[in-house]
Short mmCIF file of C-alpha atoms in Angstrom, two decimals:
data_model
loop_
_atom_site.label_atom_id
_atom_site.label_comp_id
_atom_site.label_asym_id
_atom_site.label_seq_id
_atom_site.Cartn_x
_atom_site.Cartn_y
_atom_site.Cartn_z
CA MET A 273 -5.17 -25.37 21.26
CA ALA A 274 -6.17 -21.54 19.98
CA ASP A 275 -9.99 -20.85 19.21
CA ILE A 276 -9.96 -20.84 15.13
CA THR A 277 -13.01 -18.30 15.05
CA ALA A 278 -15.19 -18.65 12.04
CA ALA A 279 -14.37 -15.09 10.99
CA ALA A 280 -10.47 -15.84 11.73
CA VAL A 281 -10.67 -18.68 8.64
CA LYS A 282 -12.73 -16.27 6.53
CA ASP A 283 -10.04 -12.94 6.16
CA LEU A 284 -7.07 -15.34 5.61
CA ARG A 285 -10.23 -17.29 2.81
CA GLU A 286 -9.70 -13.46 1.42
CA ARG A 287 -6.56 -13.08 1.26
CA SER A 288 -4.83 -16.43 0.61
CA GLY A 289 -7.34 -17.37 -1.81
CA ALA A 290 -7.03 -21.02 -0.26
CA GLY A 291 -10.00 -23.18 0.53
CA MET A 292 -11.83 -23.18 3.96
CA MET A 293 -10.59 -25.97 5.86
CA ASP A 294 -6.90 -25.28 4.50
CA CYS A 295 -7.56 -22.14 6.27
CA LYS A 296 -8.38 -23.07 9.43
CA LYS A 297 -5.99 -26.21 9.27
CA ALA A 298 -3.46 -23.49 8.61
CA LEU A 299 -4.92 -21.02 11.36
CA THR A 300 -5.24 -24.72 13.73
CA GLU A 301 -1.37 -25.20 12.64
CA ASN A 302 -0.04 -21.69 13.64
CA GLY A 303 -1.37 -21.19 16.87
CA GLY A 304 -3.95 -18.55 15.52
CA ASP A 305 -1.51 -16.40 13.84
CA MET A 306 -2.47 -15.09 10.53
CA GLU A 307 0.55 -13.32 8.81
CA ALA A 308 2.54 -17.45 9.67
CA ALA A 309 -0.60 -18.76 8.15
CA VAL A 310 -0.82 -17.07 5.29
CA ASP A 311 3.44 -17.90 5.08
CA TRP A 312 1.56 -21.65 5.42
CA LEU A 313 -0.47 -21.46 3.36
CA ARG A 314 2.38 -20.31 0.90
CA ALA A 315 4.00 -22.50 1.25
CA LYS A 316 2.30 -25.45 0.43
CA GLY A 317 1.07 -24.65 -3.40
CA LEU A 318 -2.20 -23.03 -2.08
CA ALA A 319 -2.53 -19.50 -1.11
CA THR A 320 -0.34 -17.04 -3.72
CA ALA A 321 1.75 -14.52 -2.70
CA ALA A 322 -0.15 -11.81 0.38
CA LYS A 323 0.65 -8.04 -0.59
CA LYS A 324 0.53 -5.26 2.47
CA SER A 325 -2.88 -4.45 -0.07
CA GLY A 326 -4.78 -7.43 0.14
CA ARG A 327 -5.17 -6.01 3.94
CA VAL A 328 -6.39 -2.68 2.81
CA ALA A 329 -9.46 -1.84 5.67
CA ALA A 330 -9.50 1.28 6.69
CA GLU A 331 -12.10 3.91 4.96
CA GLY A 332 -10.42 7.47 5.35
CA LEU A 333 -9.27 9.68 1.83
CA VAL A 334 -6.07 9.78 0.57
CA GLY A 335 -4.13 13.74 -0.55
CA VAL A 336 -1.80 15.31 -2.56
CA ALA A 337 -0.42 17.84 -3.34
CA VAL A 338 2.81 19.67 -5.09
CA GLU A 339 4.33 22.92 -5.31
CA GLY A 340 6.85 24.19 -6.96
CA LYS A 341 9.44 21.34 -7.30
CA THR A 342 7.93 19.27 -3.67
CA GLY A 343 5.12 16.93 -2.93
CA ALA A 344 3.18 15.09 -0.12
CA ALA A 345 0.71 12.90 0.27
CA VAL A 346 -0.93 12.08 3.70
CA GLU A 347 -3.56 9.88 4.72
CA VAL A 348 -6.43 10.90 7.07
CA ASN A 349 -8.66 7.31 7.96
CA SER A 350 -12.43 7.30 9.42
CA GLU A 351 -13.88 4.64 10.99
CA THR A 352 -16.99 4.16 7.98
CA ASP A 353 -16.96 4.87 4.04
CA PHE A 354 -20.29 7.98 4.74
CA VAL A 355 -17.60 10.41 6.39
CA ALA A 356 -15.04 10.39 3.32
CA LYS A 357 -17.97 11.22 0.86
CA ASN A 358 -18.22 14.17 3.88
CA ASP A 359 -17.58 18.31 2.43
CA GLN A 360 -15.86 19.11 5.93
CA PHE A 361 -14.06 15.71 5.76
CA GLN A 362 -12.88 16.05 2.06
CA ASP A 363 -12.01 19.66 2.78
CA PHE A 364 -9.63 18.66 5.84
CA VAL A 365 -7.99 15.87 3.78
CA ARG A 366 -7.02 18.45 1.17
CA THR A 367 -5.92 21.22 2.76
CA VAL A 368 -3.65 18.98 5.69
CA SER A 369 -2.06 17.98 1.92
CA GLN A 370 -1.22 21.45 1.54
CA LEU A 371 -0.30 21.76 4.50
CA ALA A 372 1.83 18.79 4.43
CA LEU A 373 4.19 20.26 2.00
CA LYS A 374 6.61 22.29 4.35
CA THR A 375 6.54 20.09 7.28
CA GLY A 376 8.90 17.19 5.93
CA GLY A 377 7.12 14.42 6.32
CA ASP A 378 6.98 14.43 9.97
CA VAL A 379 3.32 13.00 11.11
CA ALA A 380 3.93 15.41 14.45
CA ALA A 381 5.50 18.42 13.02
CA LEU A 382 2.44 17.69 10.71
CA ALA A 383 -0.84 17.59 13.56
CA ALA A 384 0.75 20.62 15.14
CA ALA A 385 0.99 22.85 12.48
CA ALA A 386 -1.52 26.16 12.40
CA TYR A 387 -4.55 25.35 10.42
CA PRO A 388 -6.14 28.52 7.88
CA GLY A 389 -8.44 30.04 10.10
CA GLY A 390 -6.70 29.38 13.82
CA GLY A 391 -6.31 26.04 15.93
CA THR A 392 -3.36 23.70 14.66
CA VAL A 393 -4.32 20.78 12.72
CA GLN A 394 -5.23 18.38 15.48
CA GLU A 395 -7.54 19.95 17.34
CA LYS A 396 -9.44 20.85 13.64
CA LEU A 397 -9.73 17.40 13.37
CA THR A 398 -10.69 17.39 17.30
CA ALA A 399 -13.71 19.59 16.05
CA ASN A 400 -14.01 17.49 13.21
CA VAL A 401 -14.81 14.48 15.36
CA ALA A 402 -16.93 16.92 17.20
CA THR A 403 -19.22 18.06 14.60
CA ILE A 404 -19.58 14.70 12.39
CA GLY A 405 -19.14 11.92 15.31
CA GLU A 406 -17.34 9.61 14.55
CA ASN A 407 -13.13 8.58 14.46
CA GLN A 408 -10.33 10.32 12.54
CA GLN A 409 -6.66 9.90 12.62
CA LEU A 410 -4.11 11.94 11.15
CA ARG A 411 -1.70 8.63 10.09
CA ARG A 412 0.92 9.52 7.85
CA THR A 413 2.46 12.38 5.58
CA ARG A 414 5.55 12.37 3.16
CA VAL A 415 7.55 14.51 1.26
CA VAL A 416 9.28 13.97 -1.93
CA SER A 417 11.13 17.08 -4.08
CA VAL A 418 13.42 17.17 -6.82
CA ASN A 419 16.35 20.32 -7.20
CA GLU A 420 15.43 19.45 -11.45
CA GLY A 421 12.43 18.38 -12.76
CA ALA A 422 8.94 17.73 -11.45
CA VAL A 423 7.04 15.89 -8.97
CA VAL A 424 3.90 14.09 -10.61
CA PRO A 425 1.14 13.75 -8.30
CA TYR A 426 -2.02 10.71 -9.13
CA VAL A 427 -4.65 10.04 -7.96
CA HIS A 428 -7.44 6.65 -8.47
CA ASN A 429 -9.80 6.14 -7.77
CA ALA A 430 -10.07 10.14 -6.82
CA ALA A 431 -13.42 11.64 -4.00
CA GLY A 432 -12.70 15.11 -5.33
CA ALA A 433 -9.66 16.91 -6.68
CA GLY A 434 -6.33 15.66 -5.28
CA ILE A 435 -7.78 13.12 -3.44
CA GLY A 436 -8.98 8.99 -3.32
CA LYS A 437 -8.49 6.11 -2.51
CA ILE A 438 -4.90 5.80 -3.65
CA GLY A 439 -2.82 9.20 -4.34
CA VAL A 440 0.94 8.48 -6.25
CA LEU A 441 4.18 10.80 -6.12
CA VAL A 442 6.62 10.53 -8.83
CA ALA A 443 9.58 12.77 -8.79
CA LEU A 444 12.29 12.56 -12.02
CA GLU A 445 14.72 14.80 -11.41
CA GLY A 446 16.31 15.55 -14.64
CA SER A 447 17.02 18.12 -17.50
CA ALA A 448 14.67 17.56 -19.77
CA PRO A 449 11.86 19.86 -20.79
CA VAL A 450 8.45 19.62 -18.01
CA ASP A 451 5.82 19.16 -20.38
CA LYS A 452 7.38 15.48 -21.65
CA ILE A 453 8.88 15.41 -17.56
CA THR A 454 5.43 15.63 -16.34
CA ALA A 455 3.70 13.37 -18.67
CA LEU A 456 6.55 10.61 -18.05
CA GLY A 457 5.58 11.19 -14.89
CA LYS A 458 1.47 10.57 -15.09
CA GLN A 459 2.48 7.52 -17.22
CA LEU A 460 4.45 5.75 -13.90
CA ALA A 461 2.41 6.93 -11.50
CA MET A 462 -0.80 5.65 -13.37
CA HIS A 463 2.07 2.14 -13.19
CA ILE A 464 3.05 3.25 -9.73
CA ALA A 465 -0.71 2.69 -8.69
CA ALA A 466 -1.05 -0.25 -10.24
CA ALA A 467 2.06 -2.72 -9.83
CA SER A 468 2.24 -1.61 -6.32
CA PRO A 469 5.91 -1.84 -5.89
CA LEU A 470 7.82 -2.62 -2.60
CA ALA A 471 11.47 -0.17 -3.39
CA LEU A 472 12.72 1.61 -5.68
CA ASN A 473 14.97 -0.27 -6.68
CA GLU A 474 16.57 -4.72 -5.45
CA GLU A 475 18.93 -2.43 -3.25
CA GLY A 476 15.63 -0.36 -1.99
CA LEU A 477 13.80 -3.89 -0.73
CA ASP A 478 13.39 -4.82 3.07
CA GLU A 479 16.22 -7.42 4.03
CA ALA A 480 13.61 -8.97 6.95
CA LEU A 481 10.53 -9.30 3.36
CA ILE A 482 13.35 -10.99 1.82
CA ASP A 483 14.75 -12.73 4.30
CA ARG A 484 10.65 -14.57 4.72
CA GLU A 485 10.58 -14.79 1.30
CA ARG A 486 14.01 -16.92 0.76
CA ALA A 487 11.93 -19.37 3.97
CA ILE A 488 9.21 -20.04 1.78
CA ALA A 489 10.36 -20.10 -1.45
CA MET A 490 12.57 -23.55 0.52
CA GLU A 491 9.74 -24.90 2.44
CA LYS A 492 8.30 -25.28 -1.26
CA ALA A 493 11.50 -26.43 -3.66
CA ALA A 494 11.87 -29.19 -0.34
CA THR A 495 8.85 -31.44 -1.34
CA SER A 496 10.13 -30.66 -4.38
CA GLY A 497 12.34 -34.36 -4.20
CA LYS A 498 15.31 -32.53 -6.29
CA PRO A 499 18.86 -32.08 -5.11
CA GLN A 500 20.38 -29.54 -2.70
CA ASN A 501 22.39 -27.64 -5.44
CA ILE A 502 19.14 -27.96 -7.60
CA ILE A 503 17.25 -26.62 -4.41
CA GLU A 504 19.04 -23.46 -3.45
CA LYS A 505 18.97 -22.80 -7.27
CA MET A 506 15.31 -22.88 -7.65
CA VAL A 507 15.58 -20.56 -3.90
CA GLU A 508 17.79 -18.49 -5.20
CA GLY A 509 15.60 -18.39 -8.28
CA ALA A 510 12.73 -17.24 -6.61
CA ILE A 511 13.84 -14.68 -5.09
CA ALA A 512 15.84 -13.15 -8.12
CA LYS A 513 12.34 -13.36 -9.84
CA PHE A 514 10.95 -11.23 -6.42
CA ARG A 515 12.93 -8.44 -6.08
CA LYS A 516 12.79 -7.65 -10.17
CA GLU A 517 7.99 -7.84 -9.61
CA ASN A 518 8.79 -6.04 -6.84
CA ALA A 519 11.26 -3.27 -7.36
CA LEU A 520 10.19 -0.12 -9.02
CA HIS A 521 13.03 0.13 -11.64
CA SER A 522 12.57 -2.79 -12.88
CA GLN A 523 9.07 -4.06 -12.85
CA ILE A 524 7.69 -4.37 -16.32
CA PHE A 525 5.76 -1.13 -17.39
CA VAL A 526 1.79 -1.90 -17.27
CA MET A 527 0.89 -0.28 -19.90
CA ASP A 528 2.40 -2.47 -22.92
CA ASN A 529 3.26 -5.20 -20.93
CA LYS A 530 6.81 -5.72 -21.85
CA THR A 531 9.04 -2.75 -21.33
CA LYS A 532 11.37 -2.49 -18.55
CA ILE A 533 10.35 0.79 -16.47
CA ALA A 534 13.92 1.70 -16.16
CA ASP A 535 14.15 0.95 -19.54
CA VAL A 536 11.02 3.24 -20.20
CA ILE A 537 12.95 6.27 -18.88
CA ALA A 538 16.10 5.36 -20.98
CA ALA A 539 13.90 5.96 -24.23
CA GLU A 540 12.10 8.55 -23.11
CA ALA A 541 15.50 10.95 -21.86
CA LYS A 542 16.70 9.79 -24.95
CA ALA A 543 13.46 10.89 -27.55
CA ALA A 544 13.52 15.28 -24.69
CA GLY A 545 16.96 15.15 -26.14
CA GLY A 546 17.92 15.46 -22.03
CA SER A 547 18.38 13.50 -18.34
CA ILE A 548 15.53 12.44 -17.07
CA ALA A 549 15.85 10.16 -13.44
CA LEU A 550 12.91 8.04 -11.40
CA VAL A 551 14.66 8.90 -7.64
CA ASP A 552 12.09 8.99 -5.30
CA TYR A 553 8.32 7.93 -5.54
CA VAL A 554 5.67 7.60 -2.97
CA ARG A 555 1.89 6.06 -3.11
CA PHE A 556 -0.06 5.27 -0.62
CA GLN A 557 -2.93 3.00 -0.10
CA LEU A 558 -5.68 4.32 1.91
CA GLY A 559 -5.33 1.69 5.01
CA GLU A 560 -2.81 0.01 4.28
CA GLY A 561 -1.32 -2.79 6.42
CA ILE A 562 -4.42 -2.11 9.39
CA GLU A 563 -6.82 -4.60 10.37
CA LYS A 564 -10.36 -3.89 10.26
CA GLN A 565 -12.54 -5.45 12.43
CA THR A 566 -15.06 -6.93 11.32
CA SER A 567 -18.75 -7.78 12.79
CA ASP A 568 -22.53 -9.53 12.25
CA PHE A 569 -25.14 -6.41 12.40
CA ALA A 570 -27.26 -8.58 13.38
CA ALA A 571 -25.78 -10.21 16.41
CA GLU A 572 -24.72 -6.64 17.35
CA VAL A 573 -28.62 -5.91 16.26
CA ALA A 574 -30.09 -8.97 18.82
CA ALA A 575 -27.58 -7.99 21.54
CA ALA A 576 -29.02 -4.15 21.77
CA ALA A 577 -32.47 -5.72 21.95
CA GLY A 578 -31.54 -8.47 24.14
CA THR A 579 -31.92 -11.87 22.27
CA ALA A 580 -29.58 -12.55 21.66
CA LYS A 581 -28.48 -16.03 22.15
CA PRO A 582 -26.37 -17.86 25.05
CA ALA A 583 -23.17 -19.20 23.47
CA ALA A 584 -23.04 -23.43 22.66
#
């Protein structure tokens, strides 16, 4: 039997919203596997759908930059939020965001790119680690572009120009006036920051994720006591709802809470007297998908002082 720690129970409780004893039971039933425990709780109706953003824990900054009809986003991680407030670190993220415009969304190419003043991006990052005194990592980057239209940037929880906790790029292709496209892009970017879509359209959703949702829905429906044909309809209904709620084009616009994003774009294109198509987007939220170790500060101090109590 896996050793279920209090820290693991606390983590699961924060991620799922379920009660402490339910979280402990979920971990016990699943051998301490956190993801399996989340699914177990959801299948039992004891937790709400967990998004990747529920695992956000790493510190640092996300940066976005746009030049012409191309936009780039980067994420640079640090150990603490104190570094994210450091001018040297912030300047590095802004500079790297600009450099990322030329490296095609490849982290290795970005790390090897020449950094202003000499050396490469990776060498500058290594130097920053030495001078700031904390580990830092160039985690990811992505680039989007259009032939006609605009790429619109947006930063939520901004720490400064072009840097913050959530960075969004919206790629809108079309013949409508650029000012109209840009205004729409800003609204869509704010929607994306808030609604956290998982794909541009339903066809783009990860099938492995759909399979996972189907398994959860099936287990939930199985407890209803209804005939198999009804259960199958319930499951497919749940999957259809999941697809609509997580694909950007079919999401409901957060600005009015009633119109599909696809319809918002169509209406704006008609009003602008030209074409507008949402062809791509980027949403980077700081630390999403990274598990951060938690520690008991008092215990660490006690251990350092040699006064820690022996384990029972």
